[in-house]
Coordinates of C-alpha atoms and ligand atoms in Angstrom, one line a residue:
M773 CA 21.8 3.0 -4.4
T774 CA 18.4 3.7 -2.7
A775 CA 15.2 2.2 -4.0
A776 CA 14.3 5.6 -5.5
E777 CA 17.6 5.8 -7.4
R778 CA 17.1 2.2 -8.7
M779 CA 13.6 3.2 -9.8
V780 CA 15.0 6.1 -11.9
K781 CA 17.8 3.9 -13.3
Y782 CA 15.4 1.2 -14.5
W783 CA 12.4 3.5 -15.2
A784 CA 12.2 2.8 -19.0
R785 CA 11.3 -0.9 -18.5
V786 CA 8.5 0.0 -16.0
E787 CA 7.1 2.7 -18.4
E788 CA 7.1 0.2 -21.3
F789 CA 5.5 -2.6 -19.3
Q790 CA 2.7 -4.3 -21.2
A791 CA -0.3 -5.0 -18.9
S792 CA -3.0 -7.4 -20.0
N793 CA -6.7 -6.6 -19.6
E794 CA -6.9 -9.4 -17.0
D795 CA -4.2 -8.0 -14.8
L796 CA -5.2 -6.3 -11.5
L797 CA -3.2 -3.4 -10.0
I798 CA -3.2 -2.8 -6.3
A799 CA -2.1 0.8 -5.9
T800 CA -1.3 2.6 -2.6
Y801 CA 0.9 5.3 -1.1
P802 CA 3.6 3.4 1.0
K803 CA 2.3 2.0 4.3
A804 CA -1.4 2.5 3.5
G805 CA -2.2 -1.2 3.9
T806 CA -0.9 -2.6 0.6
T807 CA 0.1 -6.0 2.0
W808 CA -3.3 -6.3 3.7
T809 CA -5.1 -5.6 0.4
Q810 CA -2.9 -8.0 -1.5
E811 CA -3.7 -10.8 1.0
V812 CA -7.5 -10.0 0.8
V813 CA -7.4 -10.1 -3.0
D814 CA -5.4 -13.3 -3.1
G815 CA -7.9 -14.8 -0.6
I816 CA -10.8 -13.8 -2.9
L817 CA -9.2 -15.1 -6.1
N818 CA -8.4 -18.4 -4.3
E819 CA -11.9 -18.6 -2.8
G820 CA -10.6 -18.6 0.8
D821 CA -8.2 -21.5 0.3
A822 CA -5.5 -20.7 2.9
E823 CA -3.1 -23.3 1.6
K824 CA -3.2 -21.9 -1.9
C825 CA -2.6 -18.4 -0.5
Q826 CA 0.5 -19.7 1.3
R827 CA 2.1 -21.0 -2.0
A828 CA 4.8 -18.3 -1.9
P829 CA 5.7 -15.0 -0.1
T830 CA 3.7 -11.8 -1.0
Q831 CA 6.4 -10.3 -3.2
V832 CA 6.5 -13.5 -5.3
R833 CA 2.8 -14.0 -5.6
M834 CA 2.1 -10.4 -6.4
P835 CA 5.2 -8.6 -7.8
F836 CA 6.1 -5.0 -7.0
L837 CA 6.0 -3.3 -10.4
E838 CA 8.6 -0.5 -10.0
M839 CA 10.9 -2.3 -7.5
T840 CA 14.4 -3.6 -8.4
A841 CA 16.4 -5.7 -5.9
P842 CA 19.4 -3.8 -4.4
D843 CA 21.9 -6.0 -6.4
G844 CA 19.8 -5.5 -9.6
S845 CA 19.4 -9.3 -9.9
S846 CA 15.6 -9.3 -10.0
S847 CA 12.8 -6.8 -10.3
G848 CA 9.0 -6.5 -10.4
I849 CA 9.2 -6.5 -14.2
T850 CA 11.5 -9.5 -14.5
K851 CA 9.1 -11.5 -12.2
L852 CA 6.0 -10.3 -14.2
E853 CA 7.6 -11.2 -17.5
V854 CA 7.6 -14.9 -16.6
M855 CA 4.0 -14.9 -15.2
D856 CA 0.9 -15.4 -17.3
P857 CA -2.1 -13.1 -16.9
P858 CA -4.1 -12.7 -14.8
R859 CA -1.4 -11.2 -12.6
V860 CA -1.9 -9.2 -9.4
I861 CA 0.6 -6.4 -9.3
K862 CA 1.6 -4.0 -6.5
T863 CA 2.5 -0.4 -7.1
H864 CA 3.1 2.8 -5.1
L865 CA 3.3 4.9 -8.3
P866 CA 1.1 8.0 -8.3
V867 CA -1.7 7.8 -10.8
Q868 CA 0.0 9.9 -13.5
L869 CA 3.1 7.6 -13.5
V870 CA 1.2 4.3 -13.8
P871 CA 2.3 2.7 -17.2
R872 CA -0.1 3.7 -19.9
S873 CA -0.8 0.1 -20.9
F874 CA -2.8 -0.4 -17.7
W875 CA -5.3 2.3 -18.7
D876 CA -5.2 1.3 -22.4
A877 CA -6.0 -2.3 -21.5
G878 CA -8.8 -1.2 -19.1
C879 CA -7.3 -3.0 -16.1
K880 CA -9.0 -3.0 -12.8
V881 CA -7.2 -1.0 -10.1
I882 CA -7.8 -1.2 -6.3
Y883 CA -6.6 1.9 -4.5
M884 CA -6.3 1.8 -0.7
A885 CA -5.8 5.1 1.2
R886 CA -4.9 5.4 4.9
N887 CA -5.0 8.5 7.0
P888 CA -1.8 10.5 6.6
K889 CA -1.0 10.6 10.3
D890 CA -0.9 6.8 10.7
T891 CA 0.7 6.5 7.3
V892 CA 3.7 8.8 8.3
V893 CA 4.1 7.0 11.6
S894 CA 4.2 3.6 9.9
Y895 CA 6.6 5.0 7.2
Y896 CA 8.9 6.4 9.9
H897 CA 9.2 3.0 11.6
F898 CA 9.6 1.3 8.3
D899 CA 12.5 3.6 7.3
R900 CA 14.1 2.9 10.7
M901 CA 14.1 -0.9 10.0
H902 CA 14.7 -0.9 6.2
L903 CA 18.4 -0.7 5.7
N904 CA 18.0 0.2 2.0
Q905 CA 15.8 3.1 2.7
P906 CA 17.3 6.5 3.5
E907 CA 17.8 7.0 7.3
P908 CA 14.7 8.6 8.7
G909 CA 16.5 10.9 11.1
P910 CA 14.6 12.5 14.0
W911 CA 10.8 12.3 14.0
P912 CA 10.0 16.1 13.9
Q913 CA 12.1 16.5 10.7
Y914 CA 10.7 13.3 9.2
L915 CA 7.2 14.6 9.7
E916 CA 8.1 17.9 8.0
K917 CA 9.5 16.0 5.0
F918 CA 6.3 14.0 4.7
M919 CA 4.3 17.2 4.8
K920 CA 6.5 18.7 2.0
G921 CA 6.2 15.5 -0.1
Q922 CA 9.9 14.7 0.2
L923 CA 9.7 11.0 1.1
G924 CA 9.9 8.2 -1.4
W925 CA 7.0 8.1 -3.9
G926 CA 6.4 11.8 -3.3
S927 CA 3.5 13.7 -1.8
W928 CA 0.8 11.6 0.1
Y929 CA -1.6 14.5 -0.6
D930 CA -1.1 14.4 -4.4
H931 CA -1.2 10.6 -4.4
V932 CA -4.6 10.2 -2.7
K933 CA -6.1 13.1 -4.6
G934 CA -4.8 11.9 -7.9
Y935 CA -6.5 8.5 -7.7
W936 CA -9.6 10.0 -6.2
K937 CA -10.1 12.4 -9.1
E938 CA -9.7 9.5 -11.6
R939 CA -11.8 6.9 -9.8
H940 CA -14.9 7.4 -12.0
N941 CA -12.9 7.9 -15.3
K942 CA -11.0 4.7 -14.8
N943 CA -11.7 1.3 -13.5
I944 CA -10.7 2.1 -9.9
L945 CA -12.1 0.8 -6.7
Y946 CA -11.1 3.3 -4.0
I947 CA -11.1 1.9 -0.5
F948 CA -9.9 3.0 3.0
Y949 CA -7.8 1.3 5.6
E950 CA -10.1 2.7 8.3
D951 CA -13.2 1.2 6.7
M952 CA -11.5 -2.2 6.3
K953 CA -10.5 -2.1 10.0
E954 CA -14.0 -1.0 11.1
D955 CA -16.1 -3.4 8.9
P956 CA -13.9 -6.0 7.1
V957 CA -16.8 -8.2 6.0
H958 CA -18.3 -5.2 4.2
E959 CA -15.1 -4.2 2.5
V960 CA -14.0 -7.7 1.5
T961 CA -17.5 -8.2 0.0
R962 CA -17.1 -4.9 -1.9
I963 CA -13.7 -6.0 -3.3
A964 CA -15.1 -9.4 -4.2
Q965 CA -17.9 -7.7 -6.1
F966 CA -15.5 -5.5 -7.9
L967 CA -13.5 -8.6 -8.9
R968 CA -16.8 -10.2 -10.0
R969 CA -16.4 -13.1 -7.6
Q970 CA -19.6 -14.4 -6.0
L971 CA -18.5 -15.9 -2.7
P972 CA -20.7 -17.3 0.1
K973 CA -20.8 -15.4 3.3
S974 CA -18.8 -18.1 5.1
T975 CA -16.0 -17.8 2.6
I976 CA -15.9 -14.0 3.0
E977 CA -15.7 -14.6 6.8
D978 CA -12.8 -17.1 6.3
I979 CA -11.0 -14.5 4.2
V980 CA -11.5 -11.9 6.9
Q981 CA -10.1 -14.3 9.5
M982 CA -7.1 -15.1 7.3
T983 CA -6.3 -11.4 6.9
T984 CA -6.6 -10.1 10.4
F985 CA -3.4 -8.3 11.6
S986 CA -2.6 -11.1 14.0
A987 CA -3.2 -13.9 11.4
M988 CA -1.0 -12.1 8.9
R989 CA 1.7 -11.4 11.4
E990 CA 2.0 -15.1 12.1
N991 CA 1.8 -16.1 8.4
P992 CA 5.4 -16.5 7.0
M993 CA 4.0 -16.0 3.5
A994 CA 2.3 -12.7 4.4
N995 CA 4.6 -11.1 7.0
Y996 CA 7.8 -10.5 5.0
S997 CA 9.8 -12.8 7.2
S998 CA 11.4 -14.0 3.9
I999 CA 13.3 -10.6 3.7
P1000 CA 16.8 -11.1 5.2
D1001 CA 17.9 -9.3 8.3
T1002 CA 20.5 -7.5 6.2
I1003 CA 17.6 -5.6 4.6
F1004 CA 15.0 -5.5 7.4
D1005 CA 16.6 -4.7 10.8
R1006 CA 14.0 -6.3 13.0
T1007 CA 15.7 -5.0 16.1
A1008 CA 14.6 -1.5 15.1
S1009 CA 11.0 -2.3 14.1
E1010 CA 8.8 -4.9 12.5
F1011 CA 7.0 -4.9 9.2
M1012 CA 3.8 -6.1 10.9
R1013 CA 4.2 -3.4 13.6
K1014 CA 0.8 -2.5 15.1
G1015 CA -1.9 -2.5 12.4
E1016 CA -4.1 0.1 14.2
V1017 CA -6.0 3.2 13.5
G1018 CA -4.9 6.1 15.7
D1019 CA -1.4 5.1 16.7
W1020 CA -0.4 8.6 15.5
K1021 CA -1.7 9.8 18.9
N1022 CA 1.4 8.2 20.4
H1023 CA 3.7 10.0 18.1
F1024 CA 2.4 13.5 17.3
S1025 CA 3.0 16.2 19.9
A1026 CA 0.0 18.6 20.5
E1027 CA 1.9 21.3 18.5
E1028 CA 2.7 19.0 15.6
D1029 CA -1.0 18.0 15.5
V1030 CA -2.2 21.6 15.2
A1031 CA 0.4 22.4 12.5
F1032 CA -0.5 19.2 10.6
E1033 CA -4.2 19.8 10.8
E1034 CA -3.9 23.4 9.5
H1035 CA -1.6 22.3 6.6
Y1036 CA -3.9 19.3 5.8
R1037 CA -7.0 21.4 5.7
K1038 CA -5.4 23.9 3.3
I1039 CA -3.8 21.3 1.0
M1040 CA -6.9 19.0 0.8
S1041 CA -9.5 21.8 0.4
D1042 CA -9.7 21.4 -3.4
C1043 CA -10.4 17.7 -3.1
P1044 CA -12.1 16.5 0.0
V1045 CA -11.2 12.8 0.1
P1046 CA -13.2 11.4 3.1
I1047 CA -10.2 10.4 5.2
R1048 CA -10.9 9.4 8.9
F1049 CA -8.2 9.7 11.5
T1050 CA -10.1 7.6 14.1
I1051 CA -12.8 5.0 14.0
Ligands
PPS233 S1 4.4 -1.3 2.2 O1 5.8 -1.5 2.6 O2 4.2 0.1 1.7 O3 3.9 -2.3 1.2 O4 3.5 -1.4 3.5 P1 2.0 -1.6 3.6 O5 1.6 -3.0 3.5 O6 1.3 -0.7 2.7 O7 1.7 -1.1 5.1 C1 2.2 -1.7 6.2 C2 1.2 -1.3 7.3 O8 0.0 -2.0 7.2 C3 -0.2 -2.7 8.4 N1 -0.9 -4.0 8.2 C4 -2.1 -4.3 8.6 N2 -3.0 -3.5 9.3 C5 -4.2 -4.1 9.7 N3 -4.5 -5.4 9.3 C6 -3.7 -6.2 8.6 N4 -4.0 -7.4 8.3 C7 -2.4 -5.6 8.2 N5 -1.3 -6.1 7.5 C8 -0.4 -5.1 7.5 C9 1.2 -3.0 9.0 O9 1.2 -3.4 10.3 C10 1.8 -1.6 8.7 O10 1.2 -0.6 9.6 P2 1.8 -0.2 11.0 O11 1.0 1.0 11.5 O12 3.3 0.2 10.8 O13 1.6 -1.3 11.9

């Protein structure tokens, strides 16, 4: 069973999940910088204490709401049920599928968006290495599937637009991977303010240092090295792969880029989310 099939099978318990007002949801389309945001948030909540942030792997500290293990033995929900609020929860669900209790409770949500070209490249390499994900097949067809919204968690376009349209109606902080890359001190400060944490500048700087790509790649509690090789084929690619803005230029042919741009302009014209493809 793929992750998507398991999600359908166990959907009722996700939909019925009871969030507490103190819970924080980190929402993203896959490969948008979820793990990075999670690490920043944990750094803020633990006031830059690296040891505390290394108490357990990412997926244990901040469960993945709609995910169930391939053998069905554990899931985001089973982990969350034995944790007391305040909990930090990861989701890739589009805004309309977020369990109602999050909105009823007025939970804070941090949404991170990443430009779709780097997102699809990252997703492609992830699907190459993730043995429980569908085989990605050749790149040109994979890119087409992304543009048609046929990859796991659906359309990137609907996802980023959905949260963008709701950001003022709900308690959503909308951030961008490219901004975080360009000015991490500024973005980490914004996140801390959203979480109502007053931190000295030196602590913000510590958190920025703890959450650079290279620091996280070396951190066994943040780099998914706890996932066995039977699930992550590290000979194909790595979870902490490049962590850059603009790697898409190494993957898109000139023709693919023209077609992508035209499709992008058309599909995003009703909701101009300020996405940047370079910094
Ligand atoms: S997942 O599986 O959806 O939760 O993946 P996600 O964490 O959203 O995205 C993985 C990509 O984010 C990159 N990454 C980072 N970039 C910059 N800085 C930091 N600290 C960082 N941590 C993770 C990771 O390398 C993946 O991107 P690519 O382009 O594949 O390298």
